[in-house]
Short mmCIF file of C-alpha atoms and ligand atoms in Angstrom, two decimals:
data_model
loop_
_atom_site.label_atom_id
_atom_site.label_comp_id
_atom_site.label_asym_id
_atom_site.label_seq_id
_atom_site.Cartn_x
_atom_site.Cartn_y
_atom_site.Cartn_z
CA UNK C 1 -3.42 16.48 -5.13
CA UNK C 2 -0.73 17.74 -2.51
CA UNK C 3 2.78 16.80 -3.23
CA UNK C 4 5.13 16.98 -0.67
CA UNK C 5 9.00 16.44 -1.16
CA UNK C 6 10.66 14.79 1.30
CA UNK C 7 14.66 15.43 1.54
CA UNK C 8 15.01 11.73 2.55
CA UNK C 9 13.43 8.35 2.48
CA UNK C 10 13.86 9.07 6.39
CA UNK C 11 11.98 12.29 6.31
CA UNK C 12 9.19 10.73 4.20
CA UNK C 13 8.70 7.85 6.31
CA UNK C 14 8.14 10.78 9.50
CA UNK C 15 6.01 12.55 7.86
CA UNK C 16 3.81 9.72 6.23
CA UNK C 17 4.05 8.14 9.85
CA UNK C 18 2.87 11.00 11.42
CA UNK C 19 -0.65 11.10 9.10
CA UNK C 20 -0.93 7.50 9.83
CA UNK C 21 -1.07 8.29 13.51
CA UNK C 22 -3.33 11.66 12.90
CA UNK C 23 -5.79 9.28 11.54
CA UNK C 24 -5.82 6.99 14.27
CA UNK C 25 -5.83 9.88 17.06
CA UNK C 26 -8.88 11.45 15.33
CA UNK C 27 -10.99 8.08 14.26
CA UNK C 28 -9.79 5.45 17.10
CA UNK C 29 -11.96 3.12 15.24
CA UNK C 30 -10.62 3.82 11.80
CA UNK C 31 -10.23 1.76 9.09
CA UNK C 32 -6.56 1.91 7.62
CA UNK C 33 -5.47 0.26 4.22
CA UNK C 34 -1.58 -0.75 4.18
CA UNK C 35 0.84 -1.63 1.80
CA UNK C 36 3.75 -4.17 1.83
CA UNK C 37 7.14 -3.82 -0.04
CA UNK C 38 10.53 -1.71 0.47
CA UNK C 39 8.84 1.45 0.73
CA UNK C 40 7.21 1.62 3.60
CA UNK C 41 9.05 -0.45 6.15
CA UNK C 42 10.51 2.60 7.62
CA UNK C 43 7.14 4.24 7.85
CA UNK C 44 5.81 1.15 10.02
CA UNK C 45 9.31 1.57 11.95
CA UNK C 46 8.49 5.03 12.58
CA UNK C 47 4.64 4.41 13.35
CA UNK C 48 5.47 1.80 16.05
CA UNK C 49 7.63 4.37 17.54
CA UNK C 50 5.33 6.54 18.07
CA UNK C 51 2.47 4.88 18.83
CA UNK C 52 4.90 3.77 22.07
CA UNK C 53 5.85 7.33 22.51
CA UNK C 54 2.57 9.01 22.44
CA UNK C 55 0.63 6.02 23.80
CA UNK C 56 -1.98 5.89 20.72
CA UNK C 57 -5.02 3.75 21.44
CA UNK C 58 -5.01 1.09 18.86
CA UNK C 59 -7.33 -1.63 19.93
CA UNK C 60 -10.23 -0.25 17.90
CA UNK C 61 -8.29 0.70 14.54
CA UNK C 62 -8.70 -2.02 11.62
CA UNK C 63 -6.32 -2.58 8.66
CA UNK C 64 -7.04 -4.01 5.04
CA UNK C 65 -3.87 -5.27 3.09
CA UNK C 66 -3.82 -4.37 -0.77
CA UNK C 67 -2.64 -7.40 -1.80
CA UNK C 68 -1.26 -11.68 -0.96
CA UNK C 69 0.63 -13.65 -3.37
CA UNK C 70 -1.39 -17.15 -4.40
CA UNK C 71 -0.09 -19.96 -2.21
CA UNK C 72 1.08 -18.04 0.52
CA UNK C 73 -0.44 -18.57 3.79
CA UNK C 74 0.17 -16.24 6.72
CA UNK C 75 3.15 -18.89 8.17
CA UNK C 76 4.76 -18.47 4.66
CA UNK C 77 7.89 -16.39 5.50
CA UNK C 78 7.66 -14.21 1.70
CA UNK C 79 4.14 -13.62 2.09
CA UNK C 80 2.53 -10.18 2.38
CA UNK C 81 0.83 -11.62 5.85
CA UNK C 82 4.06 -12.66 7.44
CA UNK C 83 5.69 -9.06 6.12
CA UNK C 84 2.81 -7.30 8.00
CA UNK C 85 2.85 -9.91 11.49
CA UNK C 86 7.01 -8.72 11.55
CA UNK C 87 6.93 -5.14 10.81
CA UNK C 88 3.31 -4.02 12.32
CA UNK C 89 0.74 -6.79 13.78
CA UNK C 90 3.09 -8.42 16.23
CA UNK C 91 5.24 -5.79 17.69
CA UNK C 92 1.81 -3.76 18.42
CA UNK C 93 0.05 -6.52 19.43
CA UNK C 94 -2.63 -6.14 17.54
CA UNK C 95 -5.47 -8.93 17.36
CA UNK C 96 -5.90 -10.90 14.37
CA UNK C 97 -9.32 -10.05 14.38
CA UNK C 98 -8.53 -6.51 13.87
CA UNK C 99 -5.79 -6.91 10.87
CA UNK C 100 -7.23 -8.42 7.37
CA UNK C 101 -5.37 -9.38 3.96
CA UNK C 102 -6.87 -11.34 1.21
CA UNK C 103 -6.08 -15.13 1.85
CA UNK C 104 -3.51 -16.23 -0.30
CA UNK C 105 -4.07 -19.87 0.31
CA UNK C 106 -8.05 -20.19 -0.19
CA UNK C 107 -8.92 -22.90 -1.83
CA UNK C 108 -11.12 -20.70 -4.17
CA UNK C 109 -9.16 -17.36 -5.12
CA UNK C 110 -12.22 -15.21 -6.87
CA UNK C 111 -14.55 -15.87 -4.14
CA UNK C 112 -11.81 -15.47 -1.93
CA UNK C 113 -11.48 -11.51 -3.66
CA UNK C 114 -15.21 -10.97 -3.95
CA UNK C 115 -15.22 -12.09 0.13
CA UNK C 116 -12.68 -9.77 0.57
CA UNK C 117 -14.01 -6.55 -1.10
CA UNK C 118 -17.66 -7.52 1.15
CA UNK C 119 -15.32 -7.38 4.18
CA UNK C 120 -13.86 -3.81 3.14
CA UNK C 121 -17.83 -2.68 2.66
CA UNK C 122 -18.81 -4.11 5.51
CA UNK C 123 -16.25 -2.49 8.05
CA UNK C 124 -17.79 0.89 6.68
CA UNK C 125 -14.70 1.45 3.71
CA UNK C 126 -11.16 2.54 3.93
CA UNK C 127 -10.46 5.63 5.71
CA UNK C 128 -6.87 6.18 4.70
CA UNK C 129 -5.28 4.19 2.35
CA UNK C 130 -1.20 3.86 2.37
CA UNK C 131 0.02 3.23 -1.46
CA UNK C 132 3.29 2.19 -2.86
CA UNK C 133 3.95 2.80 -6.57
CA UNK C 134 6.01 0.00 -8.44
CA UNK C 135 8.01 0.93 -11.35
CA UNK C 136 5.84 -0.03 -14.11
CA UNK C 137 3.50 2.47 -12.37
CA UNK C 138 1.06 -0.50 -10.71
CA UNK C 139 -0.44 0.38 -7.50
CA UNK C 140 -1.27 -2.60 -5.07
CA UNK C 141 -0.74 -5.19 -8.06
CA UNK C 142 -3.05 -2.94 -10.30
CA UNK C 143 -0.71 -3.72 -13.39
CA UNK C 144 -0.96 -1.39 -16.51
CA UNK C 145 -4.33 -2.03 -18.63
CA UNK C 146 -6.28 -3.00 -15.55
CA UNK C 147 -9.55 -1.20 -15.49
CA UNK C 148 -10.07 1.43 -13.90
CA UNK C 149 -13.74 0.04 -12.51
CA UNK C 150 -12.15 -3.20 -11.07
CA UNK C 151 -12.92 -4.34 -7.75
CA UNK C 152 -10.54 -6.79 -5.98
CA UNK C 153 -9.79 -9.46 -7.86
CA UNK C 154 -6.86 -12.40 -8.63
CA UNK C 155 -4.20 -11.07 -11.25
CA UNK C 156 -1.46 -12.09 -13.70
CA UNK C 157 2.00 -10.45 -12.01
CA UNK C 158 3.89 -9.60 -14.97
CA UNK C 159 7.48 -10.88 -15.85
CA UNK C 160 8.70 -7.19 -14.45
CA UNK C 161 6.35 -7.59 -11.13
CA UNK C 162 8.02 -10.99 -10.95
CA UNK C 163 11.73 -9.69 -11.72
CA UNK C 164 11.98 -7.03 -9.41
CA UNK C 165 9.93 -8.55 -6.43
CA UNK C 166 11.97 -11.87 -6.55
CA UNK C 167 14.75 -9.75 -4.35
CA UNK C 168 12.17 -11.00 -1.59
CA UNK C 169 12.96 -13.85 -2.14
CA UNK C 170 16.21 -16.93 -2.34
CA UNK C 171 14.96 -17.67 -6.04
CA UNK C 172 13.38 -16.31 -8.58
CA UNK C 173 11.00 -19.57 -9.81
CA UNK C 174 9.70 -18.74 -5.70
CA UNK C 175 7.86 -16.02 -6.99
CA UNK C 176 3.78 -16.71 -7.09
CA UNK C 177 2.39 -15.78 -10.71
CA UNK C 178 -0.47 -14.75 -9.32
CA UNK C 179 -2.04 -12.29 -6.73
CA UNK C 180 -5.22 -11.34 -5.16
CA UNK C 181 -4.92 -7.29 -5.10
CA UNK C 182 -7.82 -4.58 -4.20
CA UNK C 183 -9.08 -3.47 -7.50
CA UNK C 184 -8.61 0.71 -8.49
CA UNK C 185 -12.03 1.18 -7.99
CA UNK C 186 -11.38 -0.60 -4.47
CA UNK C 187 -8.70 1.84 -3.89
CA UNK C 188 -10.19 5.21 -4.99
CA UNK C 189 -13.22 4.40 -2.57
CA UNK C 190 -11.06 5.07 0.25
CA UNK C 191 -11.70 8.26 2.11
CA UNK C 192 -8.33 9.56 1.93
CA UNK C 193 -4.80 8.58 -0.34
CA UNK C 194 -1.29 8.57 0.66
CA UNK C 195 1.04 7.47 -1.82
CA UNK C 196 5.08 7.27 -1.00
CA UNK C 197 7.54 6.87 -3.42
CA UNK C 198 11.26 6.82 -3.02
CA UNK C 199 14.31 6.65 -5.50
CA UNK C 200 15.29 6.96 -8.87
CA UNK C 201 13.63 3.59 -9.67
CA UNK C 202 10.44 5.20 -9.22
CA UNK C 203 11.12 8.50 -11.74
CA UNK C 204 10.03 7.24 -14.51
CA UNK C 205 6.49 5.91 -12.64
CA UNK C 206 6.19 9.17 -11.21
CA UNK C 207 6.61 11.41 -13.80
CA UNK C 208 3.98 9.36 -16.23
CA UNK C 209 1.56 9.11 -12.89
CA UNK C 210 1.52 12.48 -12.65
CA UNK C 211 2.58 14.54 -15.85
CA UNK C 212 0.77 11.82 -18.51
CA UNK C 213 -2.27 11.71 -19.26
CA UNK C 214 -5.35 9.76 -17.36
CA UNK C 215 -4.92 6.30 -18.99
CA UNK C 216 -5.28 2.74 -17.95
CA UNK C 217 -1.77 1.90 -19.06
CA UNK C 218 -0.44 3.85 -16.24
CA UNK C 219 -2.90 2.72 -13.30
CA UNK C 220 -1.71 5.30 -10.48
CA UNK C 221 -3.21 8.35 -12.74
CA UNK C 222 -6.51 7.51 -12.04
CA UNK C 223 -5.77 8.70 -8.27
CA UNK C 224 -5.33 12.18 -10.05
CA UNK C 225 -9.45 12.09 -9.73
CA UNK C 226 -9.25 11.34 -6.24
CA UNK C 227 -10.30 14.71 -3.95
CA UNK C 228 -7.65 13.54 -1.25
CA UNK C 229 -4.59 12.02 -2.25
CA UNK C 230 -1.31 13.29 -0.40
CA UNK C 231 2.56 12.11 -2.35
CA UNK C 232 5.45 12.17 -0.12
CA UNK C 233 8.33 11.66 -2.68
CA UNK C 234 11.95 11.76 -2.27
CA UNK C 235 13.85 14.56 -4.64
CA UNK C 236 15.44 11.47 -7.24
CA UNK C 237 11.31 10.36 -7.30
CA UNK C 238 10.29 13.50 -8.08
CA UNK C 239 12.62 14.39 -10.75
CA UNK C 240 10.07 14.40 -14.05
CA UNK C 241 7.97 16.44 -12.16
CA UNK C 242 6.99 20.15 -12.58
CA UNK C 243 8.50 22.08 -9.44
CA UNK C 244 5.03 24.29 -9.80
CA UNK C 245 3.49 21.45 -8.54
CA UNK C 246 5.01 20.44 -5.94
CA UNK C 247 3.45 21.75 -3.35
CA UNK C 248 5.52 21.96 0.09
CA UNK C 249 9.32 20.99 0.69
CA UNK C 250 11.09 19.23 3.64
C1 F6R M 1 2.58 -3.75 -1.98
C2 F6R M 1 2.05 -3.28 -3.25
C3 F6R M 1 2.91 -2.80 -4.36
C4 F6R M 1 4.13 -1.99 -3.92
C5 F6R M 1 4.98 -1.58 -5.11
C6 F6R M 1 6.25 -0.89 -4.70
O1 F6R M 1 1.55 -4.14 -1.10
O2 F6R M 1 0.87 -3.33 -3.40
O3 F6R M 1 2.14 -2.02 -5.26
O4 F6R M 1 3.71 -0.85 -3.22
O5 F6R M 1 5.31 -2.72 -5.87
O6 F6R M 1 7.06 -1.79 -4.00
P1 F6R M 1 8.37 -1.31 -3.23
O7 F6R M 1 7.92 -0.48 -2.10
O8 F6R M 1 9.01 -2.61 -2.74
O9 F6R M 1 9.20 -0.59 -4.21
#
């Protein structure tokens, strides 16, 4: 596992943009997973940029979504779809076609999941997966006790989920309960990790993610059996963490 520390959210985002676009430039047909949420806005800022500067080819590249909210179609202004359409799909004009999340608003959620993890297999798997961590240490909306073998699947947010994602949105009762997410065994399929984390919020996350021990209670460890996971962390992030370990320093 490579650790890098990033002086600044801003530096992280560059540098976690710049893999994003590696990928692309060496697979123009890859298959990216992305994650929603305050983390990586800046990275998708950053990854627009360039993709305009460098003129990257994007018309073959696919993207899988970790996770939708139940309820909340793609018109639905809090939900993960509308997130990506402002901050990725529509400003690179990218087909809908070519960008998938799980559909919050099917009718049937656990077929809609099972459809969903086909869909992953079918387009050939995740080549690089983006990650956020929350600060109960969830990853997608993996919350602590799911199994490590799950697939994707609908899930229980917890109160804490609920709590801290409800800045999203005017009210808190607007919150879904529920989710469809990629599963950890979803997640650890794909070919390559990259996991940003940013804040003090996060130190606590971090430190059991990557100091504790390999437990279900803390669902990011189990990336610590992943062969290619990359963390771009912020110093506050990385404060629990054994300097010996981390292993390069912007
Ligand atoms: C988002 C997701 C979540 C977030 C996590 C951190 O698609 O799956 O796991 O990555 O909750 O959220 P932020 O970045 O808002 O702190």
């Amino acid at each position: 596992m490579k650790i890098i520390q990033a002086a600044t959210k801003e530096q992280m985002s560059k540098l976690a943009a710049n893999i994003l676009i590696d990928c692309v430039k060496n697979k123009p047909d890859a298959v990216l997973g992305l994650a929603t949420g305050g983390t990586p806005e800046e990275t998708y800022r950053m990854f627009r940029q360039n993709v305009k500067e460098k003129r990257v080819e994007l018309s073959r590249m696919r993207t899988f979504n970790l996770d939708e909210y139940e309820g909340l179609g793609p018109n639905h202004p809090m939900s993960y779809h509308a997130y990506m359409k402002q901050h990725l799909f529509d400003p690179l004009q990218l087909r809908p076609s070519q960008c998938f999340l799980p559909k919050g608003d099917a009718l049937n959620l656990e077929e809609e999941a099972q459809q969903y993890e086909e869909l992953i297999q079918k387009y050939g798997g995740i080549d690089l997966q983006l990650l956020g961590i929350g600060e109960n240490g969830h990853i997608a909306f993996n919350e602590p006790g799911t199994p490590f073998t799950s697939r994707t699947h609908v899930v229980e947010l917890t109160p804490n989920t609920r709590d801290i994602n409800s800045r999203f949105f005017d009210k808190k009762e607007q919150v879904p309960y529920r989710a469809i997410t990629m599963g950890l065994a979803t997640i650890m399929e794909a070919r390559k990790i990259l996991l940003l984390a940013n804040g003090e919020r996060k130190q606590k996350a971090m430190t059991r993610f990557i100091e504790g021990e390999i437990a279900e209670d803390a669902p990011a460890s189990i990336l610590r059996k992943h062969r290619d996971v990359t963390i771009i962390a912020d110093p506050p992030a990385l404060t629990g963490i054994n300097p010996d370990k981390i292993t390069e320093v912007y």
